[in-house]
Tab-separated table of C-alpha atoms in Angstrom:
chain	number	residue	atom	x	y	z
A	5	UNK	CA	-44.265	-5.798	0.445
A	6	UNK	CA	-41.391	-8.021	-0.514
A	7	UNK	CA	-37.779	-6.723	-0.001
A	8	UNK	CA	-35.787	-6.942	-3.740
A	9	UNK	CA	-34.004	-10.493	-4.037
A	10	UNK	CA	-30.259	-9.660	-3.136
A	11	UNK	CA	-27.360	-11.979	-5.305
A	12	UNK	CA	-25.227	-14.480	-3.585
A	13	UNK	CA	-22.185	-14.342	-3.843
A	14	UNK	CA	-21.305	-15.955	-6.462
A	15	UNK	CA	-23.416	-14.058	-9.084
A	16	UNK	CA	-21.640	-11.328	-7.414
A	17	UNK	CA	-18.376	-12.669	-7.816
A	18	UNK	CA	-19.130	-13.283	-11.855
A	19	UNK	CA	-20.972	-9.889	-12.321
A	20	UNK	CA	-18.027	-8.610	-10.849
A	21	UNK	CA	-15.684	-10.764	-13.360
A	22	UNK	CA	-17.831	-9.964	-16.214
A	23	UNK	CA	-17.281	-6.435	-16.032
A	24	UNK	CA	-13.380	-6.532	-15.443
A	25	UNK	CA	-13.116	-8.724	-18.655
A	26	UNK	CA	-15.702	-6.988	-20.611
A	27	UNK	CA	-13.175	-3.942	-19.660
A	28	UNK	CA	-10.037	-5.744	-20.527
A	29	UNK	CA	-11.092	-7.242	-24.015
A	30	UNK	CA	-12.475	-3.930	-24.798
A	31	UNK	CA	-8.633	-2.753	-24.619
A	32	UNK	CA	-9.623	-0.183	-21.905
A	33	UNK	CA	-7.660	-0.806	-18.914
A	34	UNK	CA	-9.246	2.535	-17.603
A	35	UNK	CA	-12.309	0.842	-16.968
A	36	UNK	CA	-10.792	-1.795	-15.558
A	37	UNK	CA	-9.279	0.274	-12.722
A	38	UNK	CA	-12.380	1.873	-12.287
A	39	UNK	CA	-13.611	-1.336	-10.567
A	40	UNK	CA	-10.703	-1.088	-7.852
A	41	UNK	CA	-10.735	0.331	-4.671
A	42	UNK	CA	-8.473	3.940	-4.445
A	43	UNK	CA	-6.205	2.015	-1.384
A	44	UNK	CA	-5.951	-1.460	-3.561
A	45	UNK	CA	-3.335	-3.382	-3.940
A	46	UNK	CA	-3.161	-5.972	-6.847
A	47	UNK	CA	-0.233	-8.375	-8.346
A	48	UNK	CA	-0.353	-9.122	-12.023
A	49	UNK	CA	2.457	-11.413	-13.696
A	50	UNK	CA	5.919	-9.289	-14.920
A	51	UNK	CA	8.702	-7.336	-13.753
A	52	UNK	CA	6.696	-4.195	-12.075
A	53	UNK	CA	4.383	-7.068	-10.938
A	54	UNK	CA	2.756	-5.269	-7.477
A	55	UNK	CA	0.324	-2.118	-7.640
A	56	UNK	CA	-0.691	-0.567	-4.370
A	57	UNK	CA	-3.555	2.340	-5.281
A	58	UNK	CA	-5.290	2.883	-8.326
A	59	UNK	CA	-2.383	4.936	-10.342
A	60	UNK	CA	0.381	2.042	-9.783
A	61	UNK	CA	-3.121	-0.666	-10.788
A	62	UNK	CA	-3.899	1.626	-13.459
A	63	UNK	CA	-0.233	0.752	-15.334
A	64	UNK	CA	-0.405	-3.003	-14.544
A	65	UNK	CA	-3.642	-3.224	-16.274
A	66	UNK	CA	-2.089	-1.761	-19.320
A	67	UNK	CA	0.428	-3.807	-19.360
A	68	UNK	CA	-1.570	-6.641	-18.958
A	69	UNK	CA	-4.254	-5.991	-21.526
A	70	UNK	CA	-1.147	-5.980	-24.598
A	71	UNK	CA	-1.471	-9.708	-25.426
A	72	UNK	CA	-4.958	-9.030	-25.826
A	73	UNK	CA	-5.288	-5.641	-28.107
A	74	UNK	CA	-6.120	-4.465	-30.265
A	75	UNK	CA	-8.389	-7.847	-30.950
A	76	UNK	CA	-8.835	-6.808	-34.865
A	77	UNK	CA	-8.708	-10.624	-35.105
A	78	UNK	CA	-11.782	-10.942	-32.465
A	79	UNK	CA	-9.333	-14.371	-31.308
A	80	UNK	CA	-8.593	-12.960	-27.436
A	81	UNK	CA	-10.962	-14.401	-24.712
A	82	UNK	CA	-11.116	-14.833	-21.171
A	83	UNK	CA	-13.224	-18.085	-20.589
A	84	UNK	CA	-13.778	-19.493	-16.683
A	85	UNK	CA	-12.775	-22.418	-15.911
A	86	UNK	CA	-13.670	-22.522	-12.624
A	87	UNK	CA	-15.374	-19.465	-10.391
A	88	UNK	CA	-15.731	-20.017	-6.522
A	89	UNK	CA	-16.798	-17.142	-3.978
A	90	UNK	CA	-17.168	-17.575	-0.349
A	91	UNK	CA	-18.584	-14.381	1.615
A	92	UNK	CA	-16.404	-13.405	4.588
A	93	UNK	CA	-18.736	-10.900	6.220
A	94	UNK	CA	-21.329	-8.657	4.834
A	95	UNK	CA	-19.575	-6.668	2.393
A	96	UNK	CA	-16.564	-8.640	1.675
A	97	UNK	CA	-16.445	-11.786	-0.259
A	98	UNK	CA	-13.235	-13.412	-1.549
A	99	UNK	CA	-13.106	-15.004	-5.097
A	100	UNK	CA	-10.930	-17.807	-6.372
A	101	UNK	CA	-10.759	-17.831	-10.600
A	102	UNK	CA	-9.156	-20.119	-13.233
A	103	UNK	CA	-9.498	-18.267	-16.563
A	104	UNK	CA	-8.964	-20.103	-19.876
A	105	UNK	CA	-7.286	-17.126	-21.770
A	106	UNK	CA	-6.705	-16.511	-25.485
A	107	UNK	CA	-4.659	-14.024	-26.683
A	108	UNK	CA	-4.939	-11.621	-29.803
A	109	UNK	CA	-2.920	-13.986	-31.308
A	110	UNK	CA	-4.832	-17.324	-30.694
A	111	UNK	CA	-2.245	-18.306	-28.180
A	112	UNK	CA	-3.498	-20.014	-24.598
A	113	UNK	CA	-2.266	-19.640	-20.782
A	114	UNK	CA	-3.901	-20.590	-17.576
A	115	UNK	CA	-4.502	-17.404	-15.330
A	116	UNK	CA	-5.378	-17.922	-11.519
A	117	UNK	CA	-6.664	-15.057	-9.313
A	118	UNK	CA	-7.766	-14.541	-5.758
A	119	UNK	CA	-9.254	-11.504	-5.460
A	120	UNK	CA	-11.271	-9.918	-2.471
A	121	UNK	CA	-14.332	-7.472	-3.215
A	122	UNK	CA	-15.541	-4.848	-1.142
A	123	UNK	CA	-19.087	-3.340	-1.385
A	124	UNK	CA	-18.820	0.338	-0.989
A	125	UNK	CA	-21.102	2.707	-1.284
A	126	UNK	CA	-23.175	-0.109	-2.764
A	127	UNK	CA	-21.213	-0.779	-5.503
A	128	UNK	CA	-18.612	-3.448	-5.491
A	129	UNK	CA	-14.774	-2.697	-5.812
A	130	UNK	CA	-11.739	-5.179	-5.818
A	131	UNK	CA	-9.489	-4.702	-2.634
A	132	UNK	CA	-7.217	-7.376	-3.235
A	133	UNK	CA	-6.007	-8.830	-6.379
A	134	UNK	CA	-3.335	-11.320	-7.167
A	135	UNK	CA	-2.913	-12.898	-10.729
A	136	UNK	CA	-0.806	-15.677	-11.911
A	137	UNK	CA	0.076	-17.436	-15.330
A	138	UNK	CA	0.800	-20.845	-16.171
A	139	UNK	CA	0.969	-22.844	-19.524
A	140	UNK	CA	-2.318	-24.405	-21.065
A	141	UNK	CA	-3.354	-27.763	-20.050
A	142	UNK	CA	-4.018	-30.514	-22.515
A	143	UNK	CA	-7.685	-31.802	-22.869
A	144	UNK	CA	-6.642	-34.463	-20.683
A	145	UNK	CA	-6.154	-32.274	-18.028
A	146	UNK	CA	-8.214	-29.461	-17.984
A	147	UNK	CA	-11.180	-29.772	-15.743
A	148	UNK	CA	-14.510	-28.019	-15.552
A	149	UNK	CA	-16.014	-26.903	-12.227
A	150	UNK	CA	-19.752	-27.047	-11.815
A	151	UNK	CA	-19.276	-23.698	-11.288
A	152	UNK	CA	-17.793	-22.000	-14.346
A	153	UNK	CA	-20.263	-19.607	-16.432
């Protein structure tokens, strides 16, 4: 009998990705934590930038799902704009993510992550995760990875 395919790592990396924004445009940052690690430790953009363990993750997620709720104007969106994932062992694989996002208010930044996920207990939690913002880029010079979903 045939063993079950198992994903690669990158359509782990994006299932992964899909449910953190699914989670974030839903304005529940509660089920965004849920997809962290208890020991994680994550940097989002803003003053109280660094999380270590769920709680401290818990509040940066709130604070970083305002621009986007509530989305009565169905305008926010987190779009890739480029998705790599290279494995570095057997339950570890590290992600690199350019996300094309829209706010509630139809307003556009660049966000960059590196993340590293950890499969535990076979399901897969974020260990590591380190966000930063920059201004749009022009059509001119946005690009488009052969990657992206």
């Amino acid at each position: 009998m045939a063993s079950p395919a198992m994903a690669g790592p990158l359509d782990t990396a994006r299932a992964q990705e899909r449910q953190f924004d699914n989670a974030i445009l839903a304005c529940n940052p509660a089920d965004a934590a849920e997809l962290y690690e208890d020991d994680a430790v994550a940097i989002y953009p803003g003053a109280a930038d660094i999380g270590r363990g769920k709680d401290e993750i818990t509040k940066l997620l709130k604070n970083f799902t305002v621009p986007f709720c509530p989305n009565e104007q169905k305008k926010s969106a987190l779009k890739d704009v480029s998705l790599a994932a290279s494995p570095l062992g057997p339950d570890y694989i590290m992600v690199v993510r350019v996300i094309d996002a829209t706010d509630k208010d139809g307003n556009h930044a660049v966000l960059r992550a590196t993340k590293v996920i950890h499969q535990v207990g076979g399901k897969w939690r974020y260990l590591g995760d380190h966000h930063s913002v920059g201004p749009a880029s022009g059509p001119a010079g946005g690009r488009q990875s052969s990657n992206a979903a």
